[in-house]
Coordinates of C-alpha atoms and ligand atoms in Angstrom, one line a residue:
X287 CA 8.6 29.5 0.3
X288 CA 11.9 28.8 -1.3
X289 CA 14.0 28.3 1.8
X290 CA 16.5 25.4 2.0
X291 CA 15.2 22.1 3.3
X292 CA 16.9 21.1 6.5
X293 CA 19.5 18.3 6.4
X294 CA 18.4 14.8 7.1
X295 CA 19.9 14.8 10.6
X296 CA 16.8 16.7 11.6
X297 CA 14.9 13.8 10.5
X298 CA 14.0 12.2 13.9
X299 CA 12.7 13.9 17.0
X300 CA 14.6 13.6 20.3
X301 CA 12.2 11.0 21.6
X302 CA 12.5 8.8 18.5
X303 CA 14.1 5.5 19.4
X304 CA 15.7 3.8 16.4
X305 CA 14.1 0.4 17.3
X306 CA 10.7 2.2 17.1
X307 CA 11.3 3.7 13.7
X308 CA 8.2 1.9 12.3
X309 CA 6.0 3.7 14.8
X310 CA 6.3 7.1 13.1
X311 CA 7.9 6.4 9.8
X312 CA 7.1 7.6 6.3
X313 CA 7.1 4.6 4.0
X314 CA 7.2 4.9 0.2
X315 CA 5.6 2.2 -1.7
X316 CA 7.6 1.1 -4.8
X317 CA 5.7 -0.8 -7.6
X318 CA 9.0 -1.8 -9.3
X319 CA 7.4 -2.5 -12.7
X320 CA 6.5 1.2 -13.0
X321 CA 9.1 2.9 -11.0
X322 CA 12.1 3.3 -13.3
X323 CA 13.5 1.2 -16.1
X324 CA 17.2 0.8 -15.6
X325 CA 17.9 -1.6 -18.6
X326 CA 15.5 0.1 -21.1
X327 CA 13.4 -3.0 -21.8
X328 CA 10.1 -1.3 -21.1
X329 CA 9.7 -2.6 -17.5
X330 CA 10.9 -1.0 -14.4
X331 CA 13.6 -2.8 -12.5
X332 CA 15.8 -2.9 -9.4
X333 CA 18.6 -1.2 -11.4
X334 CA 16.1 1.7 -12.0
X335 CA 15.3 1.9 -8.3
X336 CA 19.0 1.8 -7.3
X337 CA 19.6 4.9 -9.6
X338 CA 16.8 6.7 -8.0
X339 CA 17.8 6.1 -4.4
X340 CA 19.2 9.6 -4.0
X341 CA 15.8 10.9 -5.0
X342 CA 14.2 8.8 -2.3
X343 CA 16.6 9.9 0.2
X344 CA 15.9 13.5 -0.6
X345 CA 12.2 12.9 -0.4
X346 CA 13.1 12.0 3.2
X347 CA 11.3 8.6 3.4
X348 CA 12.4 6.2 6.2
X349 CA 11.6 3.0 4.3
X350 CA 10.6 1.5 1.0
X351 CA 7.9 -1.1 0.6
X352 CA 8.4 -3.1 -2.6
X353 CA 5.5 -4.8 -4.2
X354 CA 6.6 -8.4 -5.1
X355 CA 9.8 -8.6 -7.0
X356 CA 10.1 -12.4 -7.1
X357 CA 9.9 -14.8 -10.1
X358 CA 6.4 -14.5 -11.5
X359 CA 4.4 -15.0 -14.7
X360 CA 3.0 -11.6 -13.9
X361 CA -0.7 -12.6 -14.2
X362 CA -1.4 -10.3 -11.3
X363 CA 1.6 -8.0 -11.5
X364 CA 3.8 -10.2 -9.4
X365 CA 1.2 -11.1 -6.7
X366 CA 1.4 -14.5 -8.4
X367 CA 4.7 -15.7 -6.9
X368 CA 6.4 -18.7 -8.6
X369 CA 9.6 -18.6 -6.4
X370 CA 10.3 -16.4 -3.4
X371 CA 14.0 -17.1 -3.5
X372 CA 14.5 -15.8 -7.1
X373 CA 14.1 -12.2 -8.3
X374 CA 12.2 -12.0 -11.5
X375 CA 14.6 -11.6 -14.4
X376 CA 12.5 -8.6 -15.6
X377 CA 13.4 -6.9 -12.4
X378 CA 17.0 -8.1 -11.9
X379 CA 18.8 -10.7 -9.8
X380 CA 18.9 -11.7 -6.1
X381 CA 22.4 -10.2 -5.9
X382 CA 21.0 -6.9 -7.1
X383 CA 18.2 -7.0 -4.5
X384 CA 20.9 -7.6 -1.8
X385 CA 22.8 -4.6 -3.2
X386 CA 19.7 -2.5 -3.3
X387 CA 18.8 -3.4 0.4
X388 CA 22.4 -2.4 1.5
X389 CA 22.6 0.8 -0.5
X390 CA 19.2 2.0 0.7
X391 CA 20.2 1.2 4.2
X392 CA 23.3 3.3 3.9
X393 CA 21.1 6.2 3.0
X394 CA 19.1 5.6 6.1
X395 CA 16.2 3.9 4.2
X396 CA 14.9 0.5 5.3
X397 CA 13.5 -2.1 3.0
X398 CA 10.1 -3.8 3.4
X399 CA 9.2 -6.7 1.1
X400 CA 5.8 -8.1 0.2
X401 CA 4.8 -11.7 1.1
X402 CA 1.6 -13.2 -0.4
X403 CA 0.6 -16.1 1.9
X404 CA -2.9 -16.7 0.6
X405 CA -1.7 -18.1 -2.7
X406 CA 1.1 -18.8 -5.1
X407 CA 1.4 -18.8 -8.9
X408 CA 0.1 -21.7 -10.8
X409 CA 3.7 -21.9 -12.0
X410 CA 5.1 -22.4 -8.5
X411 CA 6.9 -25.9 -8.2
X412 CA 4.3 -27.0 -5.6
X413 CA 1.3 -26.4 -7.8
X414 CA 3.0 -27.9 -10.9
X415 CA 3.7 -31.0 -8.9
X416 CA 0.1 -31.0 -7.5
X417 CA -1.3 -30.9 -11.1
X418 CA 1.0 -33.8 -12.0
X419 CA -0.8 -35.8 -9.3
X420 CA 1.8 -35.5 -6.6
X421 CA 1.2 -35.3 -2.8
X422 CA 1.7 -31.6 -3.1
X423 CA -2.0 -31.5 -3.8
X424 CA -2.5 -31.5 -0.1
X425 CA -0.8 -28.1 0.0
X426 CA -3.8 -26.6 -1.9
X427 CA -7.6 -26.9 -1.8
X428 CA -8.4 -29.6 -4.3
X429 CA -12.0 -30.9 -4.1
X430 CA -14.3 -33.0 -6.2
X431 CA -17.1 -30.9 -7.9
X432 CA -20.7 -31.1 -7.2
X433 CA -23.3 -32.4 -9.6
X434 CA -23.7 -35.7 -11.2
X435 CA -20.3 -35.7 -12.9
X436 CA -18.6 -33.2 -10.7
X437 CA -19.3 -30.5 -13.2
X438 CA -20.2 -27.9 -10.6
X439 CA -17.8 -26.0 -8.4
X440 CA -17.4 -27.5 -4.8
X441 CA -19.1 -24.4 -3.2
X442 CA -20.5 -21.0 -4.0
X443 CA -17.5 -18.8 -3.3
X444 CA -16.6 -16.2 -5.8
X445 CA -13.2 -14.8 -6.7
X446 CA -12.2 -11.3 -5.5
X447 CA -11.6 -10.6 -9.2
X448 CA -15.0 -11.8 -10.3
X449 CA -16.4 -15.2 -11.4
X450 CA -16.2 -18.5 -9.4
X451 CA -13.3 -19.1 -7.0
X452 CA -12.9 -22.6 -8.4
X453 CA -11.3 -24.0 -11.5
X454 CA -11.5 -27.6 -12.6
X455 CA -8.3 -29.4 -13.6
X456 CA -7.7 -32.0 -16.3
X457 CA -6.0 -34.9 -14.6
X458 CA -2.8 -36.4 -15.9
X459 CA -4.9 -39.1 -17.6
X460 CA -6.7 -36.5 -19.7
X461 CA -10.1 -36.7 -17.7
X462 CA -11.7 -33.7 -16.1
X463 CA -11.1 -34.1 -12.4
X464 CA -11.0 -32.1 -9.1
X465 CA -11.4 -28.4 -8.7
X466 CA -9.0 -26.1 -6.9
X467 CA -9.7 -22.9 -5.0
X468 CA -8.4 -19.5 -6.0
X469 CA -9.9 -16.5 -4.2
X470 CA -8.1 -14.3 -6.9
X471 CA -7.3 -15.3 -10.5
X472 CA -7.2 -18.9 -11.6
X473 CA -3.4 -18.5 -11.9
X474 CA -3.3 -17.8 -8.1
X475 CA -4.2 -21.1 -6.4
X476 CA -4.9 -20.8 -2.6
X477 CA -2.6 -22.6 -0.2
X478 CA -4.0 -24.8 2.6
X479 CA -2.8 -23.2 5.8
X480 CA -3.9 -26.1 7.8
X481 CA -0.8 -28.0 6.3
X482 CA 2.3 -27.7 8.5
X483 CA 4.6 -27.6 5.3
X484 CA 2.8 -24.4 4.2
X485 CA 3.6 -22.8 7.6
X486 CA 7.2 -24.0 7.7
X487 CA 7.9 -22.8 4.1
X488 CA 6.7 -19.2 4.9
X489 CA 8.7 -19.1 8.1
X490 CA 11.7 -20.2 6.0
X491 CA 10.9 -17.4 3.4
X492 CA 10.8 -14.8 6.1
X493 CA 14.2 -15.9 7.4
X494 CA 15.6 -16.0 3.9
X495 CA 14.8 -12.3 3.4
X496 CA 15.5 -11.1 7.0
X497 CA 19.0 -12.7 6.6
X498 CA 19.4 -10.3 3.6
X499 CA 18.8 -7.3 5.6
X500 CA 15.1 -6.8 5.0
X501 CA 13.6 -4.8 7.9
X502 CA 9.9 -5.5 7.4
X503 CA 7.3 -7.5 5.5
X504 CA 3.9 -6.5 4.2
X505 CA 1.5 -9.3 4.5
X506 CA -0.7 -9.4 1.4
X507 CA -4.4 -10.2 1.9
X508 CA -3.6 -11.0 5.5
X509 CA -7.1 -11.8 6.7
X510 CA -7.8 -14.5 3.9
X511 CA -5.3 -17.4 4.1
X512 CA -7.1 -19.6 6.7
X513 CA -10.3 -21.5 5.4
X514 CA -12.9 -23.4 7.1
X515 CA -11.7 -27.0 6.5
X516 CA -15.2 -28.1 5.4
X517 CA -15.2 -25.4 2.8
X518 CA -19.0 -24.8 3.3
X519 CA -21.1 -22.5 1.1
X520 CA -20.9 -18.9 2.0
X521 CA -24.1 -17.8 3.7
X522 CA -23.7 -14.1 4.7
X523 CA -24.4 -13.4 8.3
X524 CA -24.4 -17.0 9.5
X525 CA -21.6 -18.0 11.9
X526 CA -17.9 -17.3 11.3
X527 CA -17.0 -16.5 7.7
X528 CA -15.5 -19.5 5.9
X529 CA -12.5 -17.6 4.7
X530 CA -12.3 -14.0 6.0
X531 CA -10.7 -13.4 9.4
X532 CA -10.6 -16.9 10.8
X533 CA -9.4 -17.2 14.3
X534 CA -6.7 -19.8 13.2
X535 CA -4.7 -17.1 11.5
X536 CA -3.6 -15.5 14.7
X537 CA -1.5 -18.6 15.5
X538 CA 0.3 -18.2 12.1
X539 CA 1.1 -14.5 12.8
X540 CA 2.3 -15.3 16.3
X541 CA 4.7 -17.7 14.9
X542 CA 5.8 -15.1 12.2
X543 CA 6.3 -12.5 15.0
X544 CA 8.6 -14.8 16.9
X545 CA 10.8 -15.1 13.7
X546 CA 10.7 -11.3 13.0
X547 CA 11.6 -10.6 16.6
X548 CA 14.9 -12.5 16.2
X549 CA 15.8 -10.0 13.5
X550 CA 14.1 -6.9 14.9
X551 CA 11.9 -6.8 11.8
X552 CA 8.3 -5.6 11.5
X553 CA 5.1 -6.4 9.7
X554 CA 2.3 -4.4 8.1
X555 CA -0.8 -6.3 7.3
X556 CA -3.1 -5.8 4.5
X557 CA -6.2 -6.3 6.6
X558 CA -9.5 -5.1 5.1
X559 CA -12.0 -5.6 7.9
X560 CA -15.0 -3.4 8.8
X561 CA -15.1 -4.6 12.4
X562 CA -12.6 -2.4 14.4
X563 CA -12.3 -4.9 17.3
X564 CA -11.6 -7.8 14.9
X565 CA -9.1 -5.7 13.0
X566 CA -7.2 -4.8 16.2
X567 CA -6.7 -8.5 17.1
X568 CA -4.1 -8.6 14.3
X569 CA -2.2 -5.9 16.1
X570 CA -1.8 -7.5 19.5
X571 CA 1.6 -7.2 20.9
X572 CA 2.7 -10.7 19.8
X573 CA 1.2 -10.5 16.3
X574 CA 1.6 -7.9 13.4
X575 CA 3.1 -4.6 14.3
X576 CA 0.9 -2.5 12.1
X577 CA -1.9 -2.8 9.4
X578 CA -3.0 -0.5 6.6
X579 CA -5.8 2.0 7.5
X580 CA -8.3 1.4 4.8
X581 CA -11.0 3.3 6.6
X582 CA -9.0 6.4 6.2
X583 CA -8.0 5.6 2.6
X584 CA -11.6 5.1 1.5
X585 CA -13.0 8.0 3.5
X586 CA -14.7 10.8 1.5
X587 CA -13.4 14.4 1.5
X588 CA -15.7 15.4 4.4
X589 CA -14.6 16.9 7.7
X590 CA -17.0 15.0 9.9
X591 CA -16.3 11.7 8.3
X592 CA -12.6 12.2 8.3
X593 CA -12.6 13.2 12.0
X594 CA -14.7 10.1 12.8
X595 CA -12.3 7.9 10.8
X596 CA -9.3 9.4 12.6
X597 CA -10.9 9.1 16.1
X598 CA -12.0 5.5 15.4
X599 CA -8.6 4.6 14.1
X600 CA -6.8 6.0 17.2
X601 CA -9.4 4.4 19.5
X602 CA -9.0 0.9 18.0
X603 CA -5.2 1.0 18.0
X604 CA -4.9 2.3 21.6
X605 CA -5.9 -0.9 23.5
X606 CA -3.3 -3.0 21.6
X607 CA -0.5 -0.3 21.7
X608 CA -0.1 -0.3 18.0
X609 CA 0.6 2.8 15.9
X610 CA -2.0 3.9 13.4
X611 CA -1.1 4.0 9.7
X612 CA -2.4 6.7 7.4
X613 CA -2.8 5.7 3.7
X614 CA -4.2 7.8 0.8
X615 CA -3.5 5.5 -2.1
X616 CA -1.8 2.3 -3.2
X617 CA -1.3 0.2 -6.3
X618 CA -4.9 -1.1 -6.1
X619 CA -6.9 2.0 -5.8
X620 CA -7.7 5.3 -7.6
X621 CA -5.0 7.9 -7.4
X622 CA -5.8 10.6 -4.8
X623 CA -5.9 13.7 -7.1
X624 CA -8.5 11.9 -9.2
X625 CA -10.6 10.5 -6.3
X626 CA -10.8 13.9 -4.6
X627 CA -11.8 15.5 -7.9
X628 CA -14.9 13.4 -8.4
X629 CA -18.5 13.7 -7.2
X630 CA -17.8 10.6 -5.0
X631 CA -14.6 11.3 -3.1
X632 CA -14.6 7.9 -1.3
X633 CA -13.2 4.8 -2.7
X634 CA -15.1 1.6 -3.5
X635 CA -13.9 -1.1 -5.9
X636 CA -17.5 -1.8 -6.9
X637 CA -18.0 1.8 -8.0
X638 CA -15.1 2.0 -10.4
X639 CA -16.2 2.9 -14.0
X640 CA -14.9 4.2 -17.3
X641 CA -15.5 7.8 -18.0
X642 CA -16.1 9.2 -14.5
X643 CA -16.0 13.0 -14.7
X644 CA -13.1 14.4 -12.7
X645 CA -12.0 17.9 -11.8
X646 CA -8.3 17.5 -11.4
X647 CA -7.6 21.0 -10.2
X648 CA -10.0 20.5 -7.3
X649 CA -8.7 17.0 -6.6
X650 CA -5.1 18.3 -6.6
X651 CA -5.9 21.1 -4.1
X652 CA -7.5 18.6 -1.8
X653 CA -4.7 16.1 -2.2
X654 CA -2.3 18.8 -1.2
X655 CA -4.3 19.5 1.9
X656 CA -4.7 15.7 2.6
X657 CA -0.9 15.4 2.4
X658 CA -0.5 17.8 5.3
X659 CA -3.4 16.3 7.1
X660 CA -2.0 12.7 7.0
X661 CA 1.6 13.8 7.8
X662 CA 0.5 15.6 10.9
X663 CA -1.3 12.6 12.4
X664 CA 0.3 10.3 15.0
X665 CA 1.6 7.0 13.5
X666 CA 3.1 5.9 10.2
X667 CA 2.3 7.3 6.8
X668 CA 2.4 5.3 3.5
X669 CA 3.1 7.2 0.3
X670 CA 2.5 5.4 -2.9
X671 CA 5.0 6.2 -5.7
X672 CA 3.9 9.1 -7.9
X673 CA 1.6 10.5 -5.2
X674 CA 4.3 13.0 -4.4
X675 CA 4.1 14.1 -8.0
X676 CA 0.4 14.4 -8.0
X677 CA -0.1 11.9 -10.8
X678 CA -3.7 11.4 -11.8
X679 CA -5.4 8.0 -12.4
X680 CA -5.0 7.2 -16.1
X681 CA -7.9 5.8 -18.1
X682 CA -5.8 3.1 -19.8
X683 CA -7.2 2.0 -23.2
X684 CA -8.9 -1.3 -23.0
X685 CA -6.4 -3.0 -25.4
X686 CA -3.5 -2.1 -23.0
X687 CA -5.1 -3.1 -19.8
X688 CA -3.3 -6.0 -18.1
X689 CA -4.9 -6.2 -14.7
X690 CA -7.0 -9.4 -14.4
X691 CA -9.7 -7.4 -12.6
X692 CA -10.7 -5.8 -16.0
X693 CA -11.0 -9.1 -18.0
X694 CA -12.7 -11.0 -15.1
X695 CA -15.3 -8.2 -14.7
X696 CA -16.3 -8.8 -18.3
X697 CA -14.7 -5.5 -19.3
X698 CA -16.9 -3.3 -17.1
X699 CA -14.2 -2.6 -14.4
X700 CA -11.3 -0.4 -15.6
X701 CA -9.1 -2.4 -13.3
X702 CA -6.1 -1.1 -11.4
X703 CA -3.6 -0.3 -14.1
X704 CA -4.6 3.5 -14.1
X705 CA -2.5 4.0 -11.0
X706 CA 0.4 1.8 -12.2
X707 CA 1.5 3.9 -15.2
X708 CA 5.3 4.3 -15.4
X709 CA 6.6 7.3 -13.6
X710 CA 7.7 10.5 -15.3
X711 CA 11.2 11.5 -14.3
X712 CA 12.5 13.9 -16.9
X713 CA 10.2 16.0 -19.0
X714 CA 12.3 16.2 -22.2
X715 CA 13.4 12.6 -22.4
X716 CA 11.6 9.8 -24.3
X717 CA 8.9 8.3 -22.2
X718 CA 9.2 11.2 -19.7
X719 CA 12.5 9.8 -18.5
X720 CA 11.1 6.4 -17.4
X721 CA 14.1 4.9 -19.1
X722 CA 12.6 2.6 -21.7
X723 CA 13.9 2.5 -25.2
X724 CA 10.4 1.6 -26.6
X725 CA 6.9 2.0 -25.3
X726 CA 6.8 0.9 -21.6
X727 CA 4.7 -2.1 -20.5
X728 CA 1.8 0.4 -19.9
X729 CA 1.9 3.4 -22.2
X730 CA 1.9 6.8 -20.6
X731 CA -0.7 9.3 -21.7
X732 CA -0.2 12.6 -23.4
X733 CA 0.8 15.3 -21.0
X734 CA 2.5 12.9 -18.6
X735 CA 5.8 14.8 -18.9
X736 CA 4.3 17.8 -17.1
X737 CA 4.3 15.8 -13.9
X738 CA 8.0 14.9 -14.2
X739 CA 10.3 15.0 -11.3
X740 CA 12.7 17.4 -13.0
X741 CA 9.8 19.9 -13.6
X742 CA 8.8 19.8 -9.9
X743 CA 12.0 19.5 -8.0
X744 CA 13.0 23.2 -8.1
X745 CA 9.5 24.5 -8.2
X746 CA 8.6 25.9 -4.7
X747 CA 4.8 25.5 -5.5
X748 CA 5.0 21.9 -6.7
X749 CA 3.5 19.0 -4.8
X750 CA 6.9 17.3 -4.7
X751 CA 8.3 20.4 -2.8
X752 CA 5.3 20.3 -0.4
X753 CA 5.9 16.6 0.3
X754 CA 9.7 17.1 0.8
X755 CA 9.1 20.0 3.2
X756 CA 6.4 18.3 5.1
X757 CA 8.3 15.1 5.5
X758 CA 11.3 17.1 6.8
X759 CA 9.1 19.1 9.3
X760 CA 7.0 16.2 10.3
X761 CA 9.2 15.0 13.3
X762 CA 8.4 18.3 15.1
X763 CA 4.9 16.9 15.6
X764 CA 6.5 14.4 17.9
X765 CA 5.1 11.0 18.8
X766 CA 2.5 12.1 21.4
X767 CA -1.2 12.1 21.1
X768 CA -3.5 14.4 19.1
X769 CA -5.9 16.9 20.7
X770 CA -8.9 18.2 18.7
X771 CA -9.5 22.0 19.0
X772 CA -12.7 23.8 18.7
X773 CA -13.2 24.8 15.1
X774 CA -16.0 26.0 12.8
X775 CA -18.1 23.3 11.1
X776 CA -16.2 21.7 8.2
X777 CA -12.7 22.5 9.7
X778 CA -10.4 19.9 11.2
X779 CA -8.1 21.5 13.8
X780 CA -5.9 19.6 16.2
X781 CA -2.8 20.1 18.2
X782 CA 0.2 17.8 18.6
X783 CA 3.4 18.3 20.6
X784 CA 4.8 21.8 21.5
X785 CA 1.7 23.6 20.4
X786 CA 2.1 22.5 16.7
X787 CA -1.3 22.6 15.1
X788 CA -2.8 21.3 11.9
X789 CA -5.8 23.0 10.4
X790 CA -7.6 21.8 7.3
X791 CA -10.5 23.7 5.9
X792 CA -13.1 21.5 4.2
X793 CA -15.9 24.1 4.6
X794 CA -17.2 26.2 1.7
X795 CA -15.9 29.5 3.1
X796 CA -12.4 30.7 4.2
X797 CA -11.7 30.6 7.9
X798 CA -9.6 32.9 10.1
X799 CA -6.3 31.5 11.4
X800 CA -6.2 31.1 15.2
X801 CA -3.4 33.1 17.0
X802 CA 0.0 31.7 16.1
X803 CA 3.7 32.4 16.4
X804 CA 4.7 31.0 13.1
X805 CA 3.5 29.2 9.9
X806 CA 5.4 26.1 9.1
X807 CA 3.8 25.1 5.9
X808 CA 0.6 25.6 3.9
X809 CA -0.9 23.4 1.2
X810 CA -1.9 26.5 -0.8
X811 CA -2.0 30.3 -0.9
X812 CA -4.1 32.2 1.8
X813 CA -6.8 34.5 0.6
X814 CA -6.4 38.3 0.6
X815 CA -7.7 38.5 4.2
X816 CA -4.9 36.1 5.2
X817 CA -7.6 33.4 5.8
X818 CA -7.4 29.8 5.2
X819 CA -9.3 29.0 1.9
X820 CA -11.5 26.1 1.2
X821 CA -9.6 22.8 0.6
X822 CA -6.4 24.1 2.1
X823 CA -4.4 22.9 5.1
X824 CA -1.8 24.7 7.2
X825 CA 0.7 23.7 9.9
X826 CA 1.0 26.4 12.6
X827 CA 3.2 27.0 15.6
X828 CA 1.4 28.5 18.6
X829 CA 4.4 28.8 21.0
X830 CA 7.8 30.3 20.6
X831 CA 10.0 28.0 18.5
X832 CA 12.1 25.6 20.6
X833 CA 14.5 24.9 17.7
X834 CA 15.0 26.5 14.3
X835 CA 13.0 25.0 11.6
X836 CA 12.3 26.9 8.3
X837 CA 9.2 28.9 8.7
X838 CA 7.5 30.4 5.7
X839 CA 4.7 32.6 4.6
X840 CA 2.7 30.8 2.0
X841 CA 2.6 32.6 -1.3
Ligands
GLC171 C1 -3.6 -7.6 -2.6 C2 -2.7 -6.9 -3.5 C3 -3.3 -6.9 -4.9 C4 -3.4 -8.3 -5.4 C5 -4.1 -9.2 -4.3 C6 -3.9 -10.6 -4.6 O1 -4.8 -7.1 -2.5 O2 -2.6 -5.6 -3.0 O3 -2.6 -6.1 -5.7 O4 -4.0 -8.4 -6.6 O5 -3.7 -9.0 -3.1 O6 -2.6 -11.1 -4.2

């Protein structure tokens, strides 16, 4: 290890067309609130991101996906949008967002923003007008309650955050009145996508941001916005679901695609669906370009299950010609080093609990191997901020938790703040260099400084160095298919372009390396017999090198 990292001009392979950047990109997710605090007020902001653009360029990522940065009361970390055309003052200004988009682009980094079509904030102008009794009520789902005095919710739907999906309003005359639907928190009323004004407004919002140079949009809760107009009770297993994956949605996304095509912009959908064929419908050539791969993200650390997940992913994307995406973590789920260090290495929202025993050394070893695995697969890779530092999930003290999932679970669910703790940049600075003058919006735990960027950047053995090297080398794998190779049980072995191979050992014993002409990168040291140890991955070259890339012998 320790050789210089090649310059960014190596970044794309020969066959990589610029228009197709999104087919093989590495995309870094920025949760602005926790990224870097430029003005010192305790909350991350766009000034902080602008300062750190050189870091992101050096990491080698192709694009940044920003969780929502718009005006918001922050009842759900910005996923409660009050105005899409204003940047929240805690984050900065619209002018600053425009500068950030342009500055990033000059460094070769594109910007993806987050749009949340299912709902808005209860402070959005439309909802305030609706509560005041205006015609805007038709833009939401208001219904009379059931029961003698309308005291029961209109149907049996439950909120994704726990509790009923309905809240009763007090009418302007002071009398309890209709109920409104919210699949998430009560402060996130659902929009009625059957209303043409809702569709028009979102197309206008897309244009507003595409005009400002945005290259892509992440579509939040993309399978939820359309509802059965009769809002019937949910009876599992009977007929089409009243609000998940409704056919009407595809028309919406076709219209969005037409807008995006005018600007050459792309979409990534947050589509959680168990049915592969239904999932792939969102990726038809005139709909969304890509969607997150939650099957891979929630898959346990098990060779057979991972291989099945990879095969199914590739098989479901092939018929629609969409590239796969590979995701290990995001702002909603348990950090990778923690997840892989637990008895249950999969992810399930329902299984989250306080006090789960975790072996971080084990989890980190596996996370290093998983980084090489995902970066060797064909398609796009999403990298959530801090994953490249190996940050663990933090068990945030109850009194500091802000995520509504915690309160709405009655305090049993630790919520999602554990993966949203402000990033450590400089070990010796206050708040690990996050930039705040006082305690940041979520406190950092003891020992956080040990993960700081300045501790890792020159350390050849750090996870940050591994990510930087892997991202630089990744284009060598090309954009062609993956071929599985025979391998001992518990070992994943596949070949990509030019005889480049990735091997991941998930078995209990070390394995011999197959014949090779060079070792590009390994996630950890080999054993004394020069074999690949358990929970370790390696990138091998099996033919003479066609171009000069830094090769190394793992130490
Ligand atoms: C998505 C977001 C999550 C948010 C929810 C409601 O799942 O990723 O953070 O709470 O949508 O908008």
